[in-house]
PDB file of C-alpha atoms in Angstrom:
ATOM      1  CA  UNK A   1     -10.083  19.690  25.393  1.00  0.00           C
ATOM      2  CA  UNK A   2      -9.379  16.953  28.400  1.00  0.00           C
ATOM      3  CA  UNK A   3      -6.041  14.965  27.998  1.00  0.00           C
ATOM      4  CA  UNK A   4      -8.347  11.731  27.658  1.00  0.00           C
ATOM      5  CA  UNK A   5      -9.828  13.233  24.141  1.00  0.00           C
ATOM      6  CA  UNK A   6      -6.546  14.972  22.952  1.00  0.00           C
ATOM      7  CA  UNK A   7      -5.078  11.362  22.730  1.00  0.00           C
ATOM      8  CA  UNK A   8      -8.057   9.850  21.266  1.00  0.00           C
ATOM      9  CA  UNK A   9      -7.761  12.463  18.377  1.00  0.00           C
ATOM     10  CA  UNK A  10      -3.965  12.216  18.551  1.00  0.00           C
ATOM     11  CA  UNK A  11      -4.160   8.208  18.034  1.00  0.00           C
ATOM     12  CA  UNK A  12      -6.676   8.369  15.470  1.00  0.00           C
ATOM     13  CA  UNK A  13      -5.015  10.508  13.306  1.00  0.00           C
ATOM     14  CA  UNK A  14      -2.452   8.217  13.762  1.00  0.00           C
ATOM     15  CA  UNK A  15      -4.306   5.599  12.917  1.00  0.00           C
ATOM     16  CA  UNK A  16      -5.717   6.781  10.333  1.00  0.00           C
ATOM     17  CA  UNK A  17      -2.212   8.123   8.940  1.00  0.00           C
ATOM     18  CA  UNK A  18      -1.005   5.195   8.684  1.00  0.00           C
ATOM     19  CA  UNK A  19      -4.198   3.724   6.586  1.00  0.00           C
ATOM     20  CA  UNK A  20      -2.827   6.028   3.804  1.00  0.00           C
ATOM     21  CA  UNK A  21       0.566   4.927   4.106  1.00  0.00           C
ATOM     22  CA  UNK A  22      -0.305   1.226   3.512  1.00  0.00           C
ATOM     23  CA  UNK A  23      -2.728   2.713   0.619  1.00  0.00           C
ATOM     24  CA  UNK A  24       0.823   4.453  -0.614  1.00  0.00           C
ATOM     25  CA  UNK A  25       2.074   1.077  -0.549  1.00  0.00           C
ATOM     26  CA  UNK A  26      -0.428  -0.689  -1.745  1.00  0.00           C
ATOM     27  CA  UNK A  27      -0.428   1.828  -5.320  1.00  0.00           C
ATOM     28  CA  UNK A  28       3.078   1.082  -5.133  1.00  0.00           C
ATOM     29  CA  UNK A  29       2.421  -2.929  -6.130  1.00  0.00           C
ATOM     30  CA  UNK A  30       0.164  -1.990  -9.305  1.00  0.00           C
ATOM     31  CA  UNK A  31       2.544  -1.911 -11.568  1.00  0.00           C
ATOM     32  CA  UNK A  32       1.583   0.789 -14.601  1.00  0.00           C
ATOM     33  CA  UNK A  33       3.494   0.227 -17.139  1.00  0.00           C
ATOM     34  CA  UNK A  34       7.250   1.204 -16.501  1.00  0.00           C
ATOM     35  CA  UNK A  35       9.487  -1.256 -15.386  1.00  0.00           C
ATOM     36  CA  UNK A  36      10.433  -0.147 -11.521  1.00  0.00           C
ATOM     37  CA  UNK A  37      12.355  -2.178  -8.577  1.00  0.00           C
ATOM     38  CA  UNK A  38       8.787  -1.286  -6.435  1.00  0.00           C
ATOM     39  CA  UNK A  39       7.252  -3.556  -8.326  1.00  0.00           C
ATOM     40  CA  UNK A  40       9.382  -6.457  -6.697  1.00  0.00           C
ATOM     41  CA  UNK A  41       8.847  -5.207  -3.377  1.00  0.00           C
ATOM     42  CA  UNK A  42       6.287  -8.173  -2.213  1.00  0.00           C
ATOM     43  CA  UNK A  43       8.096 -10.654  -3.555  1.00  0.00           C
ATOM     44  CA  UNK A  44       9.907 -12.540  -0.463  1.00  0.00           C
ATOM     45  CA  UNK A  45      12.722 -15.973  -1.119  1.00  0.00           C
ATOM     46  CA  UNK A  46      12.765 -18.698   1.225  1.00  0.00           C
ATOM     47  CA  UNK A  47      16.767 -17.767   2.535  1.00  0.00           C
ATOM     48  CA  UNK A  48      17.966 -20.503   4.087  1.00  0.00           C
ATOM     49  CA  UNK A  49      15.176 -21.025   6.112  1.00  0.00           C
ATOM     50  CA  UNK A  50      13.642 -17.506   6.398  1.00  0.00           C
ATOM     51  CA  UNK A  51      11.160 -15.387   4.120  1.00  0.00           C
ATOM     52  CA  UNK A  52      13.744 -12.420   2.629  1.00  0.00           C
ATOM     53  CA  UNK A  53      12.466  -9.366   0.356  1.00  0.00           C
ATOM     54  CA  UNK A  54      13.970  -9.892  -2.999  1.00  0.00           C
ATOM     55  CA  UNK A  55      15.932  -6.808  -2.194  1.00  0.00           C
ATOM     56  CA  UNK A  56      18.394  -8.524   0.371  1.00  0.00           C
ATOM     57  CA  UNK A  57      19.023 -11.651  -1.348  1.00  0.00           C
ATOM     58  CA  UNK A  58      19.763  -9.448  -5.054  1.00  0.00           C
ATOM     59  CA  UNK A  59      20.499  -6.253  -6.654  1.00  0.00           C
ATOM     60  CA  UNK A  60      17.859  -4.935  -8.609  1.00  0.00           C
ATOM     61  CA  UNK A  61      18.106  -2.611 -11.422  1.00  0.00           C
ATOM     62  CA  UNK A  62      15.946  -1.195 -14.346  1.00  0.00           C
ATOM     63  CA  UNK A  63      18.500  -1.006 -17.413  1.00  0.00           C
ATOM     64  CA  UNK A  64      15.180   0.662 -19.481  1.00  0.00           C
ATOM     65  CA  UNK A  65      11.386   1.101 -18.890  1.00  0.00           C
ATOM     66  CA  UNK A  66      10.688  -2.470 -20.069  1.00  0.00           C
ATOM     67  CA  UNK A  67      13.593  -4.439 -18.257  1.00  0.00           C
ATOM     68  CA  UNK A  68      14.167  -5.395 -14.133  1.00  0.00           C
ATOM     69  CA  UNK A  69      17.501  -7.613 -14.026  1.00  0.00           C
ATOM     70  CA  UNK A  70      18.324  -8.708 -10.783  1.00  0.00           C
ATOM     71  CA  UNK A  71      22.001 -10.073  -9.542  1.00  0.00           C
ATOM     72  CA  UNK A  72      21.724 -12.677  -6.780  1.00  0.00           C
ATOM     73  CA  UNK A  73      24.662 -11.939  -4.838  1.00  0.00           C
ATOM     74  CA  UNK A  74      24.855 -15.643  -4.548  1.00  0.00           C
ATOM     75  CA  UNK A  75      25.308 -17.500  -7.506  1.00  0.00           C
ATOM     76  CA  UNK A  76      22.938 -20.901  -6.143  1.00  0.00           C
ATOM     77  CA  UNK A  77      20.226 -18.609  -5.026  1.00  0.00           C
ATOM     78  CA  UNK A  78      19.536 -17.977  -9.324  1.00  0.00           C
ATOM     79  CA  UNK A  79      16.420 -20.993  -9.259  1.00  0.00           C
ATOM     80  CA  UNK A  80      15.131 -19.523  -5.983  1.00  0.00           C
ATOM     81  CA  UNK A  81      15.093 -16.301  -7.049  1.00  0.00           C
ATOM     82  CA  UNK A  82      13.427 -17.214 -10.192  1.00  0.00           C
ATOM     83  CA  UNK A  83      11.093 -19.564  -8.525  1.00  0.00           C
ATOM     84  CA  UNK A  84       9.780 -16.922  -6.064  1.00  0.00           C
ATOM     85  CA  UNK A  85       8.881 -13.917  -8.872  1.00  0.00           C
ATOM     86  CA  UNK A  86       6.774 -17.428 -10.406  1.00  0.00           C
ATOM     87  CA  UNK A  87       5.061 -17.950  -6.922  1.00  0.00           C
ATOM     88  CA  UNK A  88       4.533 -14.343  -5.979  1.00  0.00           C
ATOM     89  CA  UNK A  89       1.990 -14.496  -8.711  1.00  0.00           C
ATOM     90  CA  UNK A  90       2.939 -10.478 -10.254  1.00  0.00           C
ATOM     91  CA  UNK A  91       2.237 -11.447 -13.564  1.00  0.00           C
ATOM     92  CA  UNK A  92       5.720 -11.508 -14.804  1.00  0.00           C
ATOM     93  CA  UNK A  93       7.934 -14.107 -16.329  1.00  0.00           C
ATOM     94  CA  UNK A  94      11.889 -14.171 -14.787  1.00  0.00           C
ATOM     95  CA  UNK A  95      14.743 -15.287 -17.605  1.00  0.00           C
ATOM     96  CA  UNK A  96      17.552 -16.972 -15.952  1.00  0.00           C
ATOM     97  CA  UNK A  97      20.907 -16.946 -18.219  1.00  0.00           C
ATOM     98  CA  UNK A  98      23.070 -18.140 -15.646  1.00  0.00           C
ATOM     99  CA  UNK A  99      24.525 -14.528 -14.356  1.00  0.00           C
ATOM    100  CA  UNK A 100      21.538 -12.870 -13.492  1.00  0.00           C
ATOM    101  CA  UNK A 101      17.816 -13.022 -14.069  1.00  0.00           C
ATOM    102  CA  UNK A 102      15.899 -10.910 -16.766  1.00  0.00           C
ATOM    103  CA  UNK A 103      12.164  -9.814 -16.449  1.00  0.00           C
ATOM    104  CA  UNK A 104      10.515  -8.018 -19.828  1.00  0.00           C
ATOM    105  CA  UNK A 105       7.370  -5.665 -18.298  1.00  0.00           C
ATOM    106  CA  UNK A 106       5.044  -5.971 -20.818  1.00  0.00           C
ATOM    107  CA  UNK A 107       3.307  -3.222 -22.092  1.00  0.00           C
ATOM    108  CA  UNK A 108      -0.084  -3.437 -20.681  1.00  0.00           C
ATOM    109  CA  UNK A 109      -3.123  -4.199 -22.642  1.00  0.00           C
ATOM    110  CA  UNK A 110      -6.710  -1.930 -22.187  1.00  0.00           C
ATOM    111  CA  UNK A 111      -8.190  -4.710 -20.193  1.00  0.00           C
ATOM    112  CA  UNK A 112      -5.599  -4.671 -17.873  1.00  0.00           C
ATOM    113  CA  UNK A 113      -5.665  -1.214 -17.418  1.00  0.00           C
ATOM    114  CA  UNK A 114      -8.946  -1.544 -16.228  1.00  0.00           C
ATOM    115  CA  UNK A 115      -8.011  -4.097 -14.318  1.00  0.00           C
ATOM    116  CA  UNK A 116      -5.886  -2.552 -11.977  1.00  0.00           C
ATOM    117  CA  UNK A 117      -7.624   0.318 -11.808  1.00  0.00           C
ATOM    118  CA  UNK A 118     -10.400  -1.456 -10.391  1.00  0.00           C
ATOM    119  CA  UNK A 119      -7.386  -3.193  -8.226  1.00  0.00           C
ATOM    120  CA  UNK A 120      -6.512   0.625  -6.986  1.00  0.00           C
ATOM    121  CA  UNK A 121     -10.284   1.447  -6.401  1.00  0.00           C
ATOM    122  CA  UNK A 122     -10.703  -1.715  -4.733  1.00  0.00           C
ATOM    123  CA  UNK A 123      -7.357  -0.664  -2.248  1.00  0.00           C
ATOM    124  CA  UNK A 124      -8.800   2.617  -1.851  1.00  0.00           C
ATOM    125  CA  UNK A 125     -12.208   1.301  -0.412  1.00  0.00           C
ATOM    126  CA  UNK A 126     -10.417  -0.654   1.840  1.00  0.00           C
ATOM    127  CA  UNK A 127      -8.242   2.092   3.244  1.00  0.00           C
ATOM    128  CA  UNK A 128     -11.497   4.301   3.515  1.00  0.00           C
ATOM    129  CA  UNK A 129     -13.254   0.962   5.939  1.00  0.00           C
ATOM    130  CA  UNK A 130     -10.109   1.412   7.657  1.00  0.00           C
ATOM    131  CA  UNK A 131     -10.459   5.472   8.208  1.00  0.00           C
ATOM    132  CA  UNK A 132     -14.031   4.617   8.956  1.00  0.00           C
ATOM    133  CA  UNK A 133     -13.477   1.936  11.087  1.00  0.00           C
ATOM    134  CA  UNK A 134     -11.082   4.279  12.796  1.00  0.00           C
ATOM    135  CA  UNK A 135     -13.694   7.015  13.483  1.00  0.00           C
ATOM    136  CA  UNK A 136     -15.583   4.550  14.730  1.00  0.00           C
ATOM    137  CA  UNK A 137     -13.236   3.137  17.769  1.00  0.00           C
ATOM    138  CA  UNK A 138     -12.706   7.130  18.198  1.00  0.00           C
ATOM    139  CA  UNK A 139     -16.424   7.624  18.926  1.00  0.00           C
ATOM    140  CA  UNK A 140     -16.919   4.896  21.174  1.00  0.00           C
ATOM    141  CA  UNK A 141     -13.686   5.990  23.344  1.00  0.00           C
ATOM    142  CA  UNK A 142     -15.763   9.479  23.511  1.00  0.00           C
ATOM    143  CA  UNK A 143     -18.820   8.421  24.403  1.00  0.00           C
ATOM    144  CA  UNK A 144     -16.932   6.138  27.082  1.00  0.00           C
ATOM    145  CA  UNK A 145     -15.418   9.304  28.626  1.00  0.00           C
ATOM    146  CA  UNK A 146     -19.218  11.091  28.325  1.00  0.00           C
ATOM    147  CA  UNK A 147     -20.836   8.499  30.144  1.00  0.00           C
ATOM    148  CA  UNK A 148     -17.589   8.753  32.634  1.00  0.00           C
ATOM    149  CA  UNK A 149     -18.586  12.269  33.535  1.00  0.00           C
ATOM    150  CA  UNK A 150     -16.705  14.289  30.707  1.00  0.00           C
ATOM    151  CA  UNK A 151     -18.864  17.252  29.754  1.00  0.00           C
ATOM    152  CA  UNK A 152     -21.629  16.894  26.626  1.00  0.00           C
ATOM    153  CA  UNK A 153     -20.299  20.020  24.469  1.00  0.00           C
ATOM    154  CA  UNK A 154     -16.623  19.141  24.866  1.00  0.00           C
ATOM    155  CA  UNK A 155     -17.686  15.161  23.674  1.00  0.00           C
ATOM    156  CA  UNK A 156     -19.984  16.733  20.840  1.00  0.00           C
ATOM    157  CA  UNK A 157     -16.919  19.124  19.523  1.00  0.00           C
ATOM    158  CA  UNK A 158     -13.915  15.893  19.770  1.00  0.00           C
ATOM    159  CA  UNK A 159     -16.890  13.977  17.273  1.00  0.00           C
ATOM    160  CA  UNK A 160     -17.136  16.652  15.075  1.00  0.00           C
ATOM    161  CA  UNK A 161     -12.949  17.060  15.075  1.00  0.00           C
ATOM    162  CA  UNK A 162     -13.169  13.283  14.415  1.00  0.00           C
ATOM    163  CA  UNK A 163     -15.560  13.895  11.440  1.00  0.00           C
ATOM    164  CA  UNK A 164     -13.909  16.720  10.564  1.00  0.00           C
ATOM    165  CA  UNK A 165     -10.382  14.398  10.303  1.00  0.00           C
ATOM    166  CA  UNK A 166     -12.202  11.519   9.198  1.00  0.00           C
ATOM    167  CA  UNK A 167     -13.479  14.076   5.804  1.00  0.00           C
ATOM    168  CA  UNK A 168      -9.453  14.980   5.561  1.00  0.00           C
ATOM    169  CA  UNK A 169      -8.809  11.914   5.343  1.00  0.00           C
ATOM    170  CA  UNK A 170     -11.072  10.297   2.399  1.00  0.00           C
ATOM    171  CA  UNK A 171     -10.384  13.659   0.512  1.00  0.00           C
ATOM    172  CA  UNK A 172      -6.503  12.511   0.532  1.00  0.00           C
ATOM    173  CA  UNK A 173      -7.244   8.863  -0.467  1.00  0.00           C
ATOM    174  CA  UNK A 174     -10.093   9.948  -3.286  1.00  0.00           C
ATOM    175  CA  UNK A 175      -7.065  12.401  -4.476  1.00  0.00           C
ATOM    176  CA  UNK A 176      -4.356   8.920  -4.352  1.00  0.00           C
ATOM    177  CA  UNK A 177      -6.528   7.276  -6.475  1.00  0.00           C
ATOM    178  CA  UNK A 178      -7.371   9.967  -8.718  1.00  0.00           C
ATOM    179  CA  UNK A 179      -3.640  10.530  -9.593  1.00  0.00           C
ATOM    180  CA  UNK A 180      -3.350   6.185  -9.869  1.00  0.00           C
ATOM    181  CA  UNK A 181      -5.516   5.887 -11.934  1.00  0.00           C
ATOM    182  CA  UNK A 182      -4.923   8.302 -14.263  1.00  0.00           C
ATOM    183  CA  UNK A 183      -0.969   6.734 -14.186  1.00  0.00           C
ATOM    184  CA  UNK A 184      -2.655   3.686 -14.789  1.00  0.00           C
ATOM    185  CA  UNK A 185      -4.321   4.516 -17.470  1.00  0.00           C
ATOM    186  CA  UNK A 186      -1.980   6.497 -19.322  1.00  0.00           C
ATOM    187  CA  UNK A 187      -0.493   5.228 -22.588  1.00  0.00           C
TER     188      UNK A 187
END
């Protein structure tokens, strides 16, 4: 295989790995009942004029399976953090006792579990679209090489390799979705 085709295959695989990493991160934000600091990963706080991740302005701990506590590094950040959690719209109602912010993670209802499963399915579908777009870009680049004089056989085998990569990554997405779905639906 030519160097250009090797480059196309490598960059396609890298792109597909990036899509999987994004999906895994998105799945972390879909809570499955048990309290976790990752649930607050999407919350950003206005810290002296810049959007700062919550984990950089407070200590996040999980004393039990249904509670998250936040101990701000600066006391004047209590209301700002509380407001940021409300704005993030992640379904939590923070309580401020003057020293720490306490978040009670409510148990999931059957309806909420179905909604979360639907959300996970949507994220997986978006990831599959990302994989297919990477395949399309790779095939377009391979076709350009074929027009520029690369042999038809080499281009055909490269396209087959891209399809094999695509099938592998789609299967990986399906496995991740099955695992997340089982995690969400487990009572």
